[in-house]
Amino acid sequence: MSALIVLVSGLVLWGIASRPSSVPRSAEEREVAAGELLAGIRISTSLSGATLAASKALVDFLAENDVRLVLVRIVEDLELEIRIETDQAVRFREPPSLCLIGPYSAPDDAGYSSPCWGTPDMGALLAAQLPSDGAGHAMFPAGRAIALPATLQRGGHRCDYPPGRWLLVVEANPLVDGTPMGARQLAEIAFEIPWSNSSPLPFLPVKTVAYCGLANIVYKEQGAPQIASPSP
């Protein structure tokens, strides 16, 4: 009986070892490989500075049956560095997209479909820095960190957000054996943009702001900022 087990085990191992390297992986095997590649990517953020301003947003005071504009903080610009590392080279159908999203995101409130903040687009900045493989596909190289420092400003027909807990959302379409595996989220990294009441903030006219945070929650948590003269 033990001899039969040894024989069967040997045949199985021989079958695996003798599988031609040219035989393509199945869809299931490629999916597993894609998951392993993406799981090995490490992405971190470092915030070195941020400038705040103030504007107004609509808040629904249900208890008073009243809707009115209130003062809120918004992020005017920030200095952020993104660091990407991986032990295995990862290739993509197209460069990954990067999206900065502020607290309590509700882009529909501002008439936008995209929740992203800031210009220039961080994905475009990253794409300009990534190396390519022989076929021209953008890639994260193995064993070499990618550092992407950027100074970003509000505007560009994009959402405005208050300070607080922000997210960097990274999405990409990885290649396995030259086959695109479909767009998926690589990472969602949280970082904090601080705020205080210690200094008055410049005021931005409401018509120049696309406020995408849920003002009811933000106003309750942060209150109204001080405004530098002249007052709105």
PDB file of C-alpha atoms in Angstrom:
ATOM      1  CA  MET A   1       0.000   0.000   0.000  1.00  0.00           C
ATOM      2  CA  SER A   2       2.805   2.437   0.933  1.00  0.00           C
ATOM      3  CA  ALA A   3       4.563   1.636  -2.325  1.00  0.00           C
ATOM      4  CA  LEU A   4       1.401   2.552  -4.242  1.00  0.00           C
ATOM      5  CA  ILE A   5       1.169   5.889  -2.414  1.00  0.00           C
ATOM      6  CA  VAL A   6       4.797   6.645  -3.228  1.00  0.00           C
ATOM      7  CA  LEU A   7       4.195   5.745  -6.865  1.00  0.00           C
ATOM      8  CA  VAL A   8       1.115   7.975  -7.152  1.00  0.00           C
ATOM      9  CA  SER A   9       2.880  10.875  -5.407  1.00  0.00           C
ATOM     10  CA  GLY A  10       5.813  10.499  -7.734  1.00  0.00           C
ATOM     11  CA  LEU A  11       3.563  10.594 -10.782  1.00  0.00           C
ATOM     12  CA  VAL A  12       1.846  13.766  -9.525  1.00  0.00           C
ATOM     13  CA  LEU A  13       5.164  15.504  -8.882  1.00  0.00           C
ATOM     14  CA  TRP A  14       6.469  14.371 -12.261  1.00  0.00           C
ATOM     15  CA  GLY A  15       3.343  15.757 -13.920  1.00  0.00           C
ATOM     16  CA  ILE A  16       3.826  19.153 -12.295  1.00  0.00           C
ATOM     17  CA  ALA A  17       7.542  19.285 -13.020  1.00  0.00           C
ATOM     18  CA  SER A  18       7.122  18.142 -16.607  1.00  0.00           C
ATOM     19  CA  ARG A  19       4.409  20.714 -17.434  1.00  0.00           C
ATOM     20  CA  PRO A  20       5.804  22.727 -20.346  1.00  0.00           C
ATOM     21  CA  SER A  21       6.683  26.293 -19.393  1.00  0.00           C
ATOM     22  CA  SER A  22       4.975  27.412 -22.581  1.00  0.00           C
ATOM     23  CA  VAL A  23       1.593  26.153 -21.377  1.00  0.00           C
ATOM     24  CA  PRO A  24      -0.400  29.283 -20.470  1.00  0.00           C
ATOM     25  CA  ARG A  25      -1.829  29.642 -17.007  1.00  0.00           C
ATOM     26  CA  SER A  26      -5.562  29.299 -16.588  1.00  0.00           C
ATOM     27  CA  ALA A  27      -7.760  32.295 -15.792  1.00  0.00           C
ATOM     28  CA  GLU A  28      -7.959  31.130 -12.185  1.00  0.00           C
ATOM     29  CA  GLU A  29      -4.170  30.839 -11.931  1.00  0.00           C
ATOM     30  CA  ARG A  30      -3.691  34.296 -13.420  1.00  0.00           C
ATOM     31  CA  GLU A  31      -6.179  35.730 -10.933  1.00  0.00           C
ATOM     32  CA  VAL A  32      -4.256  34.174  -8.046  1.00  0.00           C
ATOM     33  CA  ALA A  33      -0.996  35.537  -9.450  1.00  0.00           C
ATOM     34  CA  ALA A  34      -2.510  39.021  -9.782  1.00  0.00           C
ATOM     35  CA  GLY A  35      -3.657  38.939  -6.175  1.00  0.00           C
ATOM     36  CA  GLU A  36      -0.190  37.941  -5.008  1.00  0.00           C
ATOM     37  CA  LEU A  37       1.470  40.696  -7.027  1.00  0.00           C
ATOM     38  CA  LEU A  38      -0.846  43.395  -5.731  1.00  0.00           C
ATOM     39  CA  ALA A  39      -0.639  42.155  -2.142  1.00  0.00           C
ATOM     40  CA  GLY A  40       3.119  42.735  -2.292  1.00  0.00           C
ATOM     41  CA  ILE A  41       2.804  46.435  -3.175  1.00  0.00           C
ATOM     42  CA  ARG A  42       3.425  48.812  -0.259  1.00  0.00           C
ATOM     43  CA  ILE A  43       2.134  52.388  -0.562  1.00  0.00           C
ATOM     44  CA  SER A  44       2.510  55.092   2.083  1.00  0.00           C
ATOM     45  CA  THR A  45       1.870  58.842   2.343  1.00  0.00           C
ATOM     46  CA  SER A  46       3.635  61.671   4.140  1.00  0.00           C
ATOM     47  CA  LEU A  47       1.982  65.077   4.565  1.00  0.00           C
ATOM     48  CA  SER A  48       4.424  67.955   5.043  1.00  0.00           C
ATOM     49  CA  GLY A  49       2.054  70.911   4.863  1.00  0.00           C
ATOM     50  CA  ALA A  50      -1.457  72.139   4.121  1.00  0.00           C
ATOM     51  CA  THR A  51      -3.124  75.543   3.720  1.00  0.00           C
ATOM     52  CA  LEU A  52      -6.746  76.113   4.683  1.00  0.00           C
ATOM     53  CA  ALA A  53      -9.341  78.652   3.616  1.00  0.00           C
ATOM     54  CA  ALA A  54     -13.008  79.179   4.447  1.00  0.00           C
ATOM     55  CA  SER A  55     -16.210  79.324   2.481  1.00  0.00           C
ATOM     56  CA  LYS A  56     -19.877  78.532   3.021  1.00  0.00           C
ATOM     57  CA  ALA A  57     -21.935  75.368   2.564  1.00  0.00           C
ATOM     58  CA  LEU A  58     -25.591  74.478   3.025  1.00  0.00           C
ATOM     59  CA  VAL A  59     -26.590  72.816   6.289  1.00  0.00           C
ATOM     60  CA  ASP A  60     -30.049  71.432   7.023  1.00  0.00           C
ATOM     61  CA  PHE A  61     -30.987  72.251  10.626  1.00  0.00           C
ATOM     62  CA  LEU A  62     -33.786  69.718  10.968  1.00  0.00           C
ATOM     63  CA  ALA A  63     -34.676  70.644  14.543  1.00  0.00           C
ATOM     64  CA  GLU A  64     -35.313  74.223  13.442  1.00  0.00           C
ATOM     65  CA  ASN A  65     -36.806  73.267  10.085  1.00  0.00           C
ATOM     66  CA  ASP A  66     -34.243  75.548   8.472  1.00  0.00           C
ATOM     67  CA  VAL A  67     -31.639  75.290   5.700  1.00  0.00           C
ATOM     68  CA  ARG A  68     -28.928  77.922   5.603  1.00  0.00           C
ATOM     69  CA  LEU A  69     -25.354  78.628   4.578  1.00  0.00           C
ATOM     70  CA  VAL A  70     -22.729  78.207   7.296  1.00  0.00           C
ATOM     71  CA  LEU A  71     -19.003  78.861   7.420  1.00  0.00           C
ATOM     72  CA  VAL A  72     -16.807  75.815   6.776  1.00  0.00           C
ATOM     73  CA  ARG A  73     -13.111  75.128   6.327  1.00  0.00           C
ATOM     74  CA  ILE A  74     -11.724  73.878   3.031  1.00  0.00           C
ATOM     75  CA  VAL A  75      -8.269  72.671   2.020  1.00  0.00           C
ATOM     76  CA  GLU A  76      -6.649  75.131  -0.382  1.00  0.00           C
ATOM     77  CA  ASP A  77      -3.373  73.316  -1.050  1.00  0.00           C
ATOM     78  CA  LEU A  78      -1.199  70.597   0.402  1.00  0.00           C
ATOM     79  CA  GLU A  79       2.275  69.119   0.117  1.00  0.00           C
ATOM     80  CA  LEU A  80       2.170  65.334  -0.025  1.00  0.00           C
ATOM     81  CA  GLU A  81       4.680  62.608  -0.807  1.00  0.00           C
ATOM     82  CA  ILE A  82       3.657  59.124  -1.911  1.00  0.00           C
ATOM     83  CA  ARG A  83       6.092  56.221  -1.626  1.00  0.00           C
ATOM     84  CA  ILE A  84       5.615  52.950  -3.534  1.00  0.00           C
ATOM     85  CA  GLU A  85       7.648  49.765  -2.994  1.00  0.00           C
ATOM     86  CA  THR A  86       7.373  46.180  -4.225  1.00  0.00           C
ATOM     87  CA  ASP A  87       9.619  43.108  -4.202  1.00  0.00           C
ATOM     88  CA  GLN A  88       8.252  41.853  -7.535  1.00  0.00           C
ATOM     89  CA  ALA A  89       7.897  43.912 -10.703  1.00  0.00           C
ATOM     90  CA  VAL A  90       4.244  44.700 -11.439  1.00  0.00           C
ATOM     91  CA  ARG A  91       3.143  45.741 -14.932  1.00  0.00           C
ATOM     92  CA  PHE A  92      -0.064  47.551 -15.796  1.00  0.00           C
ATOM     93  CA  ARG A  93      -2.239  47.957 -18.861  1.00  0.00           C
ATOM     94  CA  GLU A  94      -2.137  51.713 -18.225  1.00  0.00           C
ATOM     95  CA  PRO A  95      -0.625  53.759 -15.392  1.00  0.00           C
ATOM     96  CA  PRO A  96      -2.491  53.459 -12.067  1.00  0.00           C
ATOM     97  CA  SER A  97      -4.956  56.197 -11.105  1.00  0.00           C
ATOM     98  CA  LEU A  98      -4.613  58.124  -7.841  1.00  0.00           C
ATOM     99  CA  CYS A  99      -7.545  59.915  -6.217  1.00  0.00           C
ATOM    100  CA  LEU A 100      -7.498  62.084  -3.095  1.00  0.00           C
ATOM    101  CA  ILE A 101     -10.839  62.081  -1.261  1.00  0.00           C
ATOM    102  CA  GLY A 102     -11.752  64.250   1.716  1.00  0.00           C
ATOM    103  CA  PRO A 103     -14.017  63.536   4.700  1.00  0.00           C
ATOM    104  CA  TYR A 104     -17.659  62.510   4.223  1.00  0.00           C
ATOM    105  CA  SER A 105     -17.429  62.609   0.452  1.00  0.00           C
ATOM    106  CA  ALA A 106     -20.654  63.406  -1.406  1.00  0.00           C
ATOM    107  CA  PRO A 107     -19.672  64.687  -4.876  1.00  0.00           C
ATOM    108  CA  ASP A 108     -23.293  64.598  -6.055  1.00  0.00           C
ATOM    109  CA  ASP A 109     -23.974  67.547  -3.741  1.00  0.00           C
ATOM    110  CA  ALA A 110     -21.649  69.639  -5.901  1.00  0.00           C
ATOM    111  CA  GLY A 111     -22.919  68.202  -9.176  1.00  0.00           C
ATOM    112  CA  TYR A 112     -19.820  66.052  -9.738  1.00  0.00           C
ATOM    113  CA  SER A 113     -19.520  62.340 -10.490  1.00  0.00           C
ATOM    114  CA  SER A 114     -15.876  62.036  -9.420  1.00  0.00           C
ATOM    115  CA  PRO A 115     -14.958  62.464  -5.736  1.00  0.00           C
ATOM    116  CA  CYS A 116     -11.325  63.396  -6.479  1.00  0.00           C
ATOM    117  CA  TRP A 117      -9.632  66.546  -5.168  1.00  0.00           C
ATOM    118  CA  GLY A 118      -6.675  68.538  -6.380  1.00  0.00           C
ATOM    119  CA  THR A 119      -4.667  69.648  -9.359  1.00  0.00           C
ATOM    120  CA  PRO A 120      -2.422  68.614 -10.994  1.00  0.00           C
ATOM    121  CA  ASP A 121      -3.741  65.069 -11.162  1.00  0.00           C
ATOM    122  CA  MET A 122      -1.522  62.804  -9.057  1.00  0.00           C
ATOM    123  CA  GLY A 123      -2.054  59.888 -11.425  1.00  0.00           C
ATOM    124  CA  ALA A 124      -0.592  61.947 -14.264  1.00  0.00           C
ATOM    125  CA  LEU A 125       2.381  62.909 -12.088  1.00  0.00           C
ATOM    126  CA  LEU A 126       2.982  59.256 -11.251  1.00  0.00           C
ATOM    127  CA  ALA A 127       2.647  58.146 -14.888  1.00  0.00           C
ATOM    128  CA  ALA A 128       5.363  60.597 -15.918  1.00  0.00           C
ATOM    129  CA  GLN A 129       7.746  59.029 -13.402  1.00  0.00           C
ATOM    130  CA  LEU A 130       7.085  55.304 -13.929  1.00  0.00           C
ATOM    131  CA  PRO A 131       9.457  53.153 -16.000  1.00  0.00           C
ATOM    132  CA  SER A 132       8.085  50.959 -18.813  1.00  0.00           C
ATOM    133  CA  ASP A 133       8.696  47.374 -19.877  1.00  0.00           C
ATOM    134  CA  GLY A 134       9.750  46.353 -23.387  1.00  0.00           C
ATOM    135  CA  ALA A 135       6.155  46.554 -24.598  1.00  0.00           C
ATOM    136  CA  GLY A 136       5.700  50.079 -23.264  1.00  0.00           C
ATOM    137  CA  HIS A 137       3.568  49.140 -20.252  1.00  0.00           C
ATOM    138  CA  ALA A 138       3.980  51.222 -17.096  1.00  0.00           C
ATOM    139  CA  MET A 139       5.369  49.241 -14.185  1.00  0.00           C
ATOM    140  CA  PHE A 140       6.371  49.308 -10.547  1.00  0.00           C
ATOM    141  CA  PRO A 141       9.982  48.016 -10.615  1.00  0.00           C
ATOM    142  CA  ALA A 142      11.123  45.359  -8.164  1.00  0.00           C
ATOM    143  CA  GLY A 143      13.306  46.427  -5.272  1.00  0.00           C
ATOM    144  CA  ARG A 144      13.380  50.135  -6.151  1.00  0.00           C
ATOM    145  CA  ALA A 145      11.211  52.592  -4.241  1.00  0.00           C
ATOM    146  CA  ILE A 146       9.269  55.245  -6.148  1.00  0.00           C
ATOM    147  CA  ALA A 147       8.975  58.566  -4.301  1.00  0.00           C
ATOM    148  CA  LEU A 148       6.425  61.032  -5.655  1.00  0.00           C
ATOM    149  CA  PRO A 149       6.487  64.459  -3.938  1.00  0.00           C
ATOM    150  CA  ALA A 150       3.779  66.863  -5.072  1.00  0.00           C
ATOM    151  CA  THR A 151       2.337  70.273  -4.269  1.00  0.00           C
ATOM    152  CA  LEU A 152      -1.375  70.209  -5.054  1.00  0.00           C
ATOM    153  CA  GLN A 153      -4.012  72.934  -5.165  1.00  0.00           C
ATOM    154  CA  ARG A 154      -7.790  72.929  -5.051  1.00  0.00           C
ATOM    155  CA  GLY A 155      -9.772  73.732  -8.189  1.00  0.00           C
ATOM    156  CA  GLY A 156      -9.652  72.380 -11.707  1.00  0.00           C
ATOM    157  CA  HIS A 157     -13.369  71.516 -11.667  1.00  0.00           C
ATOM    158  CA  ARG A 158     -12.773  69.104  -8.794  1.00  0.00           C
ATOM    159  CA  CYS A 159     -14.281  68.621  -5.353  1.00  0.00           C
ATOM    160  CA  ASP A 160     -13.485  70.836  -2.373  1.00  0.00           C
ATOM    161  CA  TYR A 161     -13.209  69.216   1.057  1.00  0.00           C
ATOM    162  CA  PRO A 162     -12.649  70.189   4.689  1.00  0.00           C
ATOM    163  CA  PRO A 163      -9.589  69.094   6.659  1.00  0.00           C
ATOM    164  CA  GLY A 164      -9.777  65.887   8.673  1.00  0.00           C
ATOM    165  CA  ARG A 165      -9.361  62.256   7.652  1.00  0.00           C
ATOM    166  CA  TRP A 166      -8.493  62.003   3.958  1.00  0.00           C
ATOM    167  CA  LEU A 167      -7.967  58.970   1.726  1.00  0.00           C
ATOM    168  CA  LEU A 168      -5.592  58.221  -1.119  1.00  0.00           C
ATOM    169  CA  VAL A 169      -7.325  55.652  -3.342  1.00  0.00           C
ATOM    170  CA  VAL A 170      -5.148  53.821  -5.885  1.00  0.00           C
ATOM    171  CA  GLU A 171      -6.692  51.794  -8.712  1.00  0.00           C
ATOM    172  CA  ALA A 172      -4.983  49.865 -11.508  1.00  0.00           C
ATOM    173  CA  ASN A 173      -5.358  47.149 -14.136  1.00  0.00           C
ATOM    174  CA  PRO A 174      -2.436  44.731 -13.642  1.00  0.00           C
ATOM    175  CA  LEU A 175      -1.020  42.467 -16.343  1.00  0.00           C
ATOM    176  CA  VAL A 176      -0.344  38.772 -15.793  1.00  0.00           C
ATOM    177  CA  ASP A 177       1.277  36.913 -18.691  1.00  0.00           C
ATOM    178  CA  GLY A 178       0.454  39.955 -20.800  1.00  0.00           C
ATOM    179  CA  THR A 179      -3.270  39.664 -20.003  1.00  0.00           C
ATOM    180  CA  PRO A 180      -5.111  42.614 -18.382  1.00  0.00           C
ATOM    181  CA  MET A 181      -6.754  41.384 -15.184  1.00  0.00           C
ATOM    182  CA  GLY A 182      -9.323  44.160 -14.882  1.00  0.00           C
ATOM    183  CA  ALA A 183      -9.335  47.426 -12.962  1.00  0.00           C
ATOM    184  CA  ARG A 184      -9.272  47.006  -9.197  1.00  0.00           C
ATOM    185  CA  GLN A 185      -8.366  48.924  -6.069  1.00  0.00           C
ATOM    186  CA  LEU A 186      -4.738  48.568  -5.037  1.00  0.00           C
ATOM    187  CA  ALA A 187      -4.866  50.557  -1.843  1.00  0.00           C
ATOM    188  CA  GLU A 188      -6.831  52.985   0.320  1.00  0.00           C
ATOM    189  CA  ILE A 189      -4.431  54.912   2.548  1.00  0.00           C
ATOM    190  CA  ALA A 190      -5.749  57.257   5.227  1.00  0.00           C
ATOM    191  CA  PHE A 191      -3.944  60.382   6.406  1.00  0.00           C
ATOM    192  CA  GLU A 192      -4.934  63.336   8.561  1.00  0.00           C
ATOM    193  CA  ILE A 193      -5.036  67.017   7.586  1.00  0.00           C
ATOM    194  CA  PRO A 194      -5.111  68.965  10.876  1.00  0.00           C
ATOM    195  CA  TRP A 195      -7.168  72.069  11.654  1.00  0.00           C
ATOM    196  CA  SER A 196      -7.549  74.519  14.532  1.00  0.00           C
ATOM    197  CA  ASN A 197      -9.307  77.744  15.511  1.00  0.00           C
ATOM    198  CA  SER A 198      -6.084  79.584  16.288  1.00  0.00           C
ATOM    199  CA  SER A 199      -5.843  81.684  13.110  1.00  0.00           C
ATOM    200  CA  PRO A 200      -8.415  83.478  10.934  1.00  0.00           C
ATOM    201  CA  LEU A 201      -8.785  82.061   7.429  1.00  0.00           C
ATOM    202  CA  PRO A 202      -9.206  83.850   4.094  1.00  0.00           C
ATOM    203  CA  PHE A 203     -12.721  83.594   2.708  1.00  0.00           C
ATOM    204  CA  LEU A 204     -13.481  82.178  -0.752  1.00  0.00           C
ATOM    205  CA  PRO A 205     -16.794  83.122  -2.417  1.00  0.00           C
ATOM    206  CA  VAL A 206     -19.329  80.298  -2.474  1.00  0.00           C
ATOM    207  CA  LYS A 207     -19.653  80.447  -6.259  1.00  0.00           C
ATOM    208  CA  THR A 208     -15.957  79.541  -6.605  1.00  0.00           C
ATOM    209  CA  VAL A 209     -16.210  76.454  -4.362  1.00  0.00           C
ATOM    210  CA  ALA A 210     -17.507  72.936  -5.110  1.00  0.00           C
ATOM    211  CA  TYR A 211     -18.040  71.666  -1.563  1.00  0.00           C
ATOM    212  CA  CYS A 212     -18.294  67.860  -1.580  1.00  0.00           C
ATOM    213  CA  GLY A 213     -18.198  67.095   2.155  1.00  0.00           C
ATOM    214  CA  LEU A 214     -21.395  66.434   4.065  1.00  0.00           C
ATOM    215  CA  ALA A 215     -21.653  69.877   5.633  1.00  0.00           C
ATOM    216  CA  ASN A 216     -24.149  68.758   8.316  1.00  0.00           C
ATOM    217  CA  ILE A 217     -21.591  66.370   9.824  1.00  0.00           C
ATOM    218  CA  VAL A 218     -18.527  68.547   9.243  1.00  0.00           C
ATOM    219  CA  TYR A 219     -20.123  71.641  10.791  1.00  0.00           C
ATOM    220  CA  LYS A 220     -21.176  69.638  13.845  1.00  0.00           C
ATOM    221  CA  GLU A 221     -17.656  68.226  14.309  1.00  0.00           C
ATOM    222  CA  GLN A 222     -15.539  71.270  13.446  1.00  0.00           C
ATOM    223  CA  GLY A 223     -17.784  74.281  14.026  1.00  0.00           C
ATOM    224  CA  ALA A 224     -17.344  77.560  12.172  1.00  0.00           C
ATOM    225  CA  PRO A 225     -13.847  78.880  11.440  1.00  0.00           C
ATOM    226  CA  GLN A 226     -12.654  82.393  12.201  1.00  0.00           C
ATOM    227  CA  ILE A 227     -12.627  84.605   9.123  1.00  0.00           C
ATOM    228  CA  ALA A 228     -10.006  87.200   8.267  1.00  0.00           C
ATOM    229  CA  SER A 229     -11.459  90.629   7.486  1.00  0.00           C
ATOM    230  CA  PRO A 230     -13.319  91.641   5.507  1.00  0.00           C
ATOM    231  CA  SER A 231     -16.027  89.248   6.679  1.00  0.00           C
ATOM    232  CA  PRO A 232     -18.270  87.591   4.068  1.00  0.00           C
TER     233      PRO A 232
END
